[in-house]
PDB file of C-alpha atoms and ligand atoms in Angstrom:
ATOM      1  CA  UNK X 101      -0.336   0.476  -0.049  1.00 88.00           C
ATOM      2  CA  UNK X 102       1.184   3.167  -0.907  1.00 95.00           C
ATOM      3  CA  UNK X 103       3.002   5.369   1.794  1.00 96.00           C
ATOM      4  CA  UNK X 104       1.245   8.837   3.136  1.00 96.00           C
ATOM      5  CA  UNK X 105       2.607  11.793   4.357  1.00 94.00           C
ATOM      6  CA  UNK X 106       1.069  13.902   6.747  1.00 94.00           C
ATOM      7  CA  UNK X 107       2.375  17.056   8.550  1.00 94.00           C
ATOM      8  CA  UNK X 108       1.048  18.933  11.155  1.00 95.00           C
ATOM      9  CA  UNK X 109       2.362  22.859  11.889  1.00 95.00           C
ATOM     10  CA  UNK X 110       1.583  24.469  14.787  1.00 96.00           C
ATOM     11  CA  UNK X 111       0.989  27.693  15.990  1.00 98.00           C
ATOM     12  CA  UNK X 112      -0.540  29.313  18.873  1.00 98.00           C
ATOM     13  CA  UNK X 113      -3.463  31.723  18.854  1.00 98.00           C
ATOM     14  CA  UNK X 114      -3.071  34.266  20.941  1.00 98.00           C
ATOM     15  CA  UNK X 115      -5.185  37.465  21.959  1.00 98.00           C
ATOM     16  CA  UNK X 116      -2.814  40.855  21.864  1.00 97.00           C
ATOM     17  CA  UNK X 117      -3.176  41.060  25.558  1.00 98.00           C
ATOM     18  CA  UNK X 118      -0.718  37.737  26.005  1.00 98.00           C
ATOM     19  CA  UNK X 119       1.672  38.671  23.931  1.00 98.00           C
ATOM     20  CA  UNK X 120       5.346  39.021  25.518  1.00 98.00           C
ATOM     21  CA  UNK X 121       6.530  42.309  25.934  1.00 98.00           C
ATOM     22  CA  UNK X 122       8.819  42.096  22.800  1.00 98.00           C
ATOM     23  CA  UNK X 123       6.247  40.704  20.921  1.00 98.00           C
ATOM     24  CA  UNK X 124       4.111  43.233  21.393  1.00 98.00           C
ATOM     25  CA  UNK X 125       6.742  45.607  20.448  1.00 98.00           C
ATOM     26  CA  UNK X 126       7.855  44.337  17.157  1.00 98.00           C
ATOM     27  CA  UNK X 127       3.571  43.696  16.199  1.00 98.00           C
ATOM     28  CA  UNK X 128       2.203  47.027  16.950  1.00 98.00           C
ATOM     29  CA  UNK X 129       6.130  48.167  14.840  1.00 98.00           C
ATOM     30  CA  UNK X 130       4.881  45.665  12.118  1.00 98.00           C
ATOM     31  CA  UNK X 131       0.907  47.801  12.202  1.00 98.00           C
ATOM     32  CA  UNK X 132       2.560  50.984  12.232  1.00 98.00           C
ATOM     33  CA  UNK X 133       4.801  50.180   9.840  1.00 98.00           C
ATOM     34  CA  UNK X 134       1.715  50.283   6.659  1.00 98.00           C
ATOM     35  CA  UNK X 135       1.598  53.728   7.196  1.00 98.00           C
ATOM     36  CA  UNK X 136       4.220  53.978   5.059  1.00 98.00           C
ATOM     37  CA  UNK X 137       3.502  51.115   2.321  1.00 98.00           C
ATOM     38  CA  UNK X 138       3.961  52.532  -0.803  1.00 98.00           C
ATOM     39  CA  UNK X 139       1.199  50.585  -2.306  1.00 98.00           C
ATOM     40  CA  UNK X 140      -0.927  53.260  -5.056  1.00 98.00           C
ATOM     41  CA  UNK X 141      -1.816  50.293  -7.281  1.00 98.00           C
ATOM     42  CA  UNK X 142      -2.888  47.973  -5.305  1.00 98.00           C
ATOM     43  CA  UNK X 143      -3.772  49.779  -1.722  1.00 98.00           C
ATOM     44  CA  UNK X 144      -3.066  47.192   0.013  1.00 98.00           C
ATOM     45  CA  UNK X 145      -0.627  48.178   2.952  1.00 98.00           C
ATOM     46  CA  UNK X 146       1.637  45.886   4.443  1.00 98.00           C
ATOM     47  CA  UNK X 147       4.404  46.324   6.778  1.00 98.00           C
ATOM     48  CA  UNK X 148       7.061  43.528   7.893  1.00 98.00           C
ATOM     49  CA  UNK X 149       8.850  43.604  11.866  1.00 98.00           C
ATOM     50  CA  UNK X 150      11.846  42.072  12.857  1.00 98.00           C
ATOM     51  CA  UNK X 151      13.596  42.226  16.542  1.00 98.00           C
ATOM     52  CA  UNK X 152      16.647  42.095  16.630  1.00 97.00           C
ATOM     53  CA  UNK X 153      19.434  40.254  19.227  1.00 96.00           C
ATOM     54  CA  UNK X 154      20.376  43.699  20.263  1.00 96.00           C
ATOM     55  CA  UNK X 155      16.368  44.731  21.240  1.00 97.00           C
ATOM     56  CA  UNK X 156      16.117  46.630  18.198  1.00 97.00           C
ATOM     57  CA  UNK X 157      12.981  46.966  15.579  1.00 98.00           C
ATOM     58  CA  UNK X 158      14.148  46.652  11.858  1.00 98.00           C
ATOM     59  CA  UNK X 159      11.260  46.840   9.800  1.00 98.00           C
ATOM     60  CA  UNK X 160       9.498  47.751   6.566  1.00 98.00           C
ATOM     61  CA  UNK X 161       6.907  47.900   3.774  1.00 98.00           C
ATOM     62  CA  UNK X 162       5.664  46.978   0.720  1.00 98.00           C
ATOM     63  CA  UNK X 163       7.489  48.618  -2.079  1.00 98.00           C
ATOM     64  CA  UNK X 164       4.853  49.158  -5.695  1.00 98.00           C
ATOM     65  CA  UNK X 165       6.249  50.426  -8.781  1.00 98.00           C
ATOM     66  CA  UNK X 166       4.243  51.337 -11.753  1.00 98.00           C
ATOM     67  CA  UNK X 167       6.254  48.366 -14.090  1.00 98.00           C
ATOM     68  CA  UNK X 168       4.157  45.941 -11.316  1.00 98.00           C
ATOM     69  CA  UNK X 169       6.624  42.852 -11.299  1.00 98.00           C
ATOM     70  CA  UNK X 170       9.406  45.534 -10.040  1.00 98.00           C
ATOM     71  CA  UNK X 171       7.553  45.432  -6.774  1.00 98.00           C
ATOM     72  CA  UNK X 172       8.525  43.602  -3.626  1.00 98.00           C
ATOM     73  CA  UNK X 173       6.455  42.692  -0.955  1.00 98.00           C
ATOM     74  CA  UNK X 174       7.142  44.120   2.935  1.00 98.00           C
ATOM     75  CA  UNK X 175       8.398  40.196   4.019  1.00 98.00           C
ATOM     76  CA  UNK X 176      10.623  40.607   1.548  1.00 98.00           C
ATOM     77  CA  UNK X 177      11.942  43.966   1.763  1.00 98.00           C
ATOM     78  CA  UNK X 178      12.573  44.216   5.185  1.00 98.00           C
ATOM     79  CA  UNK X 179      14.482  40.852   5.186  1.00 98.00           C
ATOM     80  CA  UNK X 180      16.606  41.707   1.801  1.00 97.00           C
ATOM     81  CA  UNK X 181      17.541  45.133   3.833  1.00 96.00           C
ATOM     82  CA  UNK X 182      18.847  43.001   6.858  1.00 95.00           C
ATOM     83  CA  UNK X 183      20.809  40.318   5.608  1.00 90.00           C
ATOM     84  CA  UNK X 184      22.984  42.647   3.651  1.00 87.00           C
ATOM     85  CA  UNK X 185      24.154  43.819   6.714  1.00 87.00           C
ATOM     86  CA  UNK X 186      25.690  41.177   8.148  1.00 82.00           C
ATOM     87  CA  UNK X 187      26.094  39.403  12.044  1.00 87.00           C
ATOM     88  CA  UNK X 188      22.855  40.272  12.869  1.00 92.00           C
ATOM     89  CA  UNK X 189      20.589  38.097  14.627  1.00 96.00           C
ATOM     90  CA  UNK X 190      16.689  38.025  14.525  1.00 98.00           C
ATOM     91  CA  UNK X 191      14.940  37.210  16.985  1.00 98.00           C
ATOM     92  CA  UNK X 192      11.427  37.370  16.033  1.00 98.00           C
ATOM     93  CA  UNK X 193       9.114  38.620  12.576  1.00 98.00           C
ATOM     94  CA  UNK X 194       5.683  40.319  12.322  1.00 99.00           C
ATOM     95  CA  UNK X 195       3.736  40.951   9.696  1.00 98.00           C
ATOM     96  CA  UNK X 196       0.869  43.249   9.517  1.00 98.00           C
ATOM     97  CA  UNK X 197      -1.318  44.604   6.314  1.00 98.00           C
ATOM     98  CA  UNK X 198      -4.646  46.621   5.828  1.00 98.00           C
ATOM     99  CA  UNK X 199      -6.405  48.161   3.035  1.00 98.00           C
ATOM    100  CA  UNK X 200      -4.919  51.851   2.982  1.00 98.00           C
ATOM    101  CA  UNK X 201      -8.103  53.871   4.551  1.00 97.00           C
ATOM    102  CA  UNK X 202      -9.212  50.299   6.254  1.00 98.00           C
ATOM    103  CA  UNK X 203      -8.349  48.096   9.242  1.00 98.00           C
ATOM    104  CA  UNK X 204      -6.251  45.279  10.114  1.00 98.00           C
ATOM    105  CA  UNK X 205      -6.849  42.225   8.006  1.00 98.00           C
ATOM    106  CA  UNK X 206      -5.696  38.810   8.517  1.00 98.00           C
ATOM    107  CA  UNK X 207      -3.183  37.940   6.011  1.00 97.00           C
ATOM    108  CA  UNK X 208      -0.492  35.259   5.676  1.00 97.00           C
ATOM    109  CA  UNK X 209       2.862  35.612   3.951  1.00 98.00           C
ATOM    110  CA  UNK X 210       2.854  35.114   0.138  1.00 98.00           C
ATOM    111  CA  UNK X 211       4.678  31.944  -1.337  1.00 98.00           C
ATOM    112  CA  UNK X 212       7.911  33.633  -2.536  1.00 98.00           C
ATOM    113  CA  UNK X 213       8.406  35.695   0.609  1.00 98.00           C
ATOM    114  CA  UNK X 214       8.001  32.013   2.430  1.00 98.00           C
ATOM    115  CA  UNK X 215      10.805  30.573   0.792  1.00 98.00           C
ATOM    116  CA  UNK X 216      12.811  33.796   2.005  1.00 98.00           C
ATOM    117  CA  UNK X 217      11.774  33.822   4.896  1.00 98.00           C
ATOM    118  CA  UNK X 218      12.777  30.469   5.381  1.00 98.00           C
ATOM    119  CA  UNK X 219      16.374  30.488   3.336  1.00 96.00           C
ATOM    120  CA  UNK X 220      16.737  33.581   5.886  1.00 96.00           C
ATOM    121  CA  UNK X 221      15.973  31.941   8.939  1.00 97.00           C
ATOM    122  CA  UNK X 222      18.596  29.286   7.840  1.00 96.00           C
ATOM    123  CA  UNK X 223      21.365  31.544   7.632  1.00 94.00           C
ATOM    124  CA  UNK X 224      21.313  32.091  11.591  1.00 95.00           C
ATOM    125  CA  UNK X 225      21.492  29.638  14.449  1.00 95.00           C
ATOM    126  CA  UNK X 226      18.019  29.852  15.630  1.00 97.00           C
ATOM    127  CA  UNK X 227      14.817  29.823  14.920  1.00 98.00           C
ATOM    128  CA  UNK X 228      12.910  33.162  14.082  1.00 98.00           C
ATOM    129  CA  UNK X 229       8.981  32.857  15.352  1.00 98.00           C
ATOM    130  CA  UNK X 230       6.068  34.774  13.314  1.00 98.00           C
ATOM    131  CA  UNK X 231       3.588  36.724  14.314  1.00 98.00           C
ATOM    132  CA  UNK X 232       0.714  36.451  11.981  1.00 98.00           C
ATOM    133  CA  UNK X 233      -2.779  38.237  11.488  1.00 98.00           C
ATOM    134  CA  UNK X 234      -5.838  35.618  12.316  1.00 98.00           C
ATOM    135  CA  UNK X 235      -9.188  36.204  12.222  1.00 97.00           C
ATOM    136  CA  UNK X 236     -11.206  38.335  14.754  1.00 96.00           C
ATOM    137  CA  UNK X 237      -8.149  40.390  16.350  1.00 95.00           C
ATOM    138  CA  UNK X 238      -6.175  36.705  16.908  1.00 98.00           C
ATOM    139  CA  UNK X 239      -2.858  36.610  16.988  1.00 98.00           C
ATOM    140  CA  UNK X 240      -0.825  33.311  15.210  1.00 98.00           C
ATOM    141  CA  UNK X 241       2.413  32.634  16.711  1.00 98.00           C
ATOM    142  CA  UNK X 242       3.902  30.524  14.561  1.00 98.00           C
ATOM    143  CA  UNK X 243       7.775  28.674  16.014  1.00 98.00           C
ATOM    144  CA  UNK X 244       9.580  29.035  13.533  1.00 98.00           C
ATOM    145  CA  UNK X 245       9.206  30.768   9.521  1.00 98.00           C
ATOM    146  CA  UNK X 246       9.976  27.285   8.054  1.00 97.00           C
ATOM    147  CA  UNK X 247       7.158  25.976   9.161  1.00 97.00           C
ATOM    148  CA  UNK X 248       5.090  28.409   7.106  1.00 97.00           C
ATOM    149  CA  UNK X 249       6.622  26.790   3.883  1.00 97.00           C
ATOM    150  CA  UNK X 250       6.752  23.025   4.275  1.00 94.00           C
ATOM    151  CA  UNK X 251       9.393  21.190   1.267  1.00 94.00           C
ATOM    152  CA  UNK X 252      10.486  24.444   0.705  1.00 94.00           C
ATOM    153  CA  UNK X 253      13.110  24.632  -2.244  1.00 94.00           C
ATOM    154  CA  UNK X 254      16.797  23.754  -0.638  1.00 91.00           C
ATOM    155  CA  UNK X 255      20.243  24.941  -2.028  1.00 89.00           C
ATOM    156  CA  UNK X 256      22.061  21.294  -1.058  1.00 89.00           C
ATOM    157  CA  UNK X 257      20.684  19.775  -4.146  1.00 93.00           C
ATOM    158  CA  UNK X 258      22.363  22.247  -6.270  1.00 94.00           C
ATOM    159  CA  UNK X 259      25.373  21.159  -7.405  1.00 93.00           C
ATOM    160  CA  UNK X 260      28.380  22.343  -5.568  1.00 87.00           C
ATOM    161  CA  UNK X 261      30.383  24.986  -7.762  1.00 76.00           C
ATOM    162  CA  UNK X 262      33.544  23.452  -8.832  1.00 65.00           C
TER     163      UNK X 262
HETATM  164  N1  LIG E 953       2.187  41.696  -0.162  1.00 62.41           N
HETATM  165  C1  LIG E 953       3.074  41.881   1.089  1.00 62.41           C
HETATM  166  O1  LIG E 953       4.043  42.625   1.572  1.00 62.41           O
HETATM  167  N2  LIG E 953       3.194  40.586   1.895  1.00 62.41           N
HETATM  168  C2  LIG E 953       2.340  39.822   1.296  1.00 62.41           C
HETATM  169  O2  LIG E 953       2.591  38.135   1.606  1.00 62.41           O
HETATM  170  C3  LIG E 953       1.581  39.674   0.184  1.00 62.41           C
HETATM  171  C4  LIG E 953       1.513  40.803  -0.577  1.00 62.41           C
HETATM  172  C5  LIG E 953       1.552  42.770  -0.964  1.00 62.41           C
HETATM  173  C6  LIG E 953       2.129  43.170  -2.332  1.00 62.41           C
HETATM  174  C7  LIG E 953       1.042  44.148  -2.921  1.00 62.41           C
HETATM  175  O3  LIG E 953       1.974  45.430  -3.135  1.00 62.41           O
HETATM  176  C8  LIG E 953       0.207  44.101  -2.325  1.00 62.41           C
HETATM  177  O4  LIG E 953       0.748  43.117  -0.859  1.00 62.41           O
HETATM  178  C9  LIG E 953      -0.965  43.210  -3.283  1.00 62.41           C
HETATM  179  O5  LIG E 953      -0.363  42.394  -3.466  1.00 62.41           O
END
């Protein structure tokens, strides 16, 4: 008989009051970042925040462009910006999103961002927990960025450089 793979992904479902002080700081930074999104085409504002090893916060937003595919999601904008500065460890990531003139909505990161999130995490020793906005004002806390992308493409299949 054929074998079956069963995957389990665990996330804690929290209320804002259940966040630790550090989590709340990162969460609020992601929400505040949405004010600064450059989203004149989709009118959908996304903010992403990282809590760093020195307890500072890095944040960024989605950056759109009249040549639509040239734009970039908030998650990749903040991660690529940080990855260009070596030696930083990320302790936590948070994402928030809302329509330009609206309330925050539940959202999960797109597939391309998940691939970048997983590889960014693999470049440091410790996993990066992730806070995503769940339905009805809840917050989903994943234990690791890689949890969002089972079966991620891994660089170890690439041929060794000669
Ligand atoms: N967007 C993000 O910033 N993150 C995601 O994970 C999905 C979508 C942005 C891209 C675009 O600027 C707008 O949201 C609408 O897709």
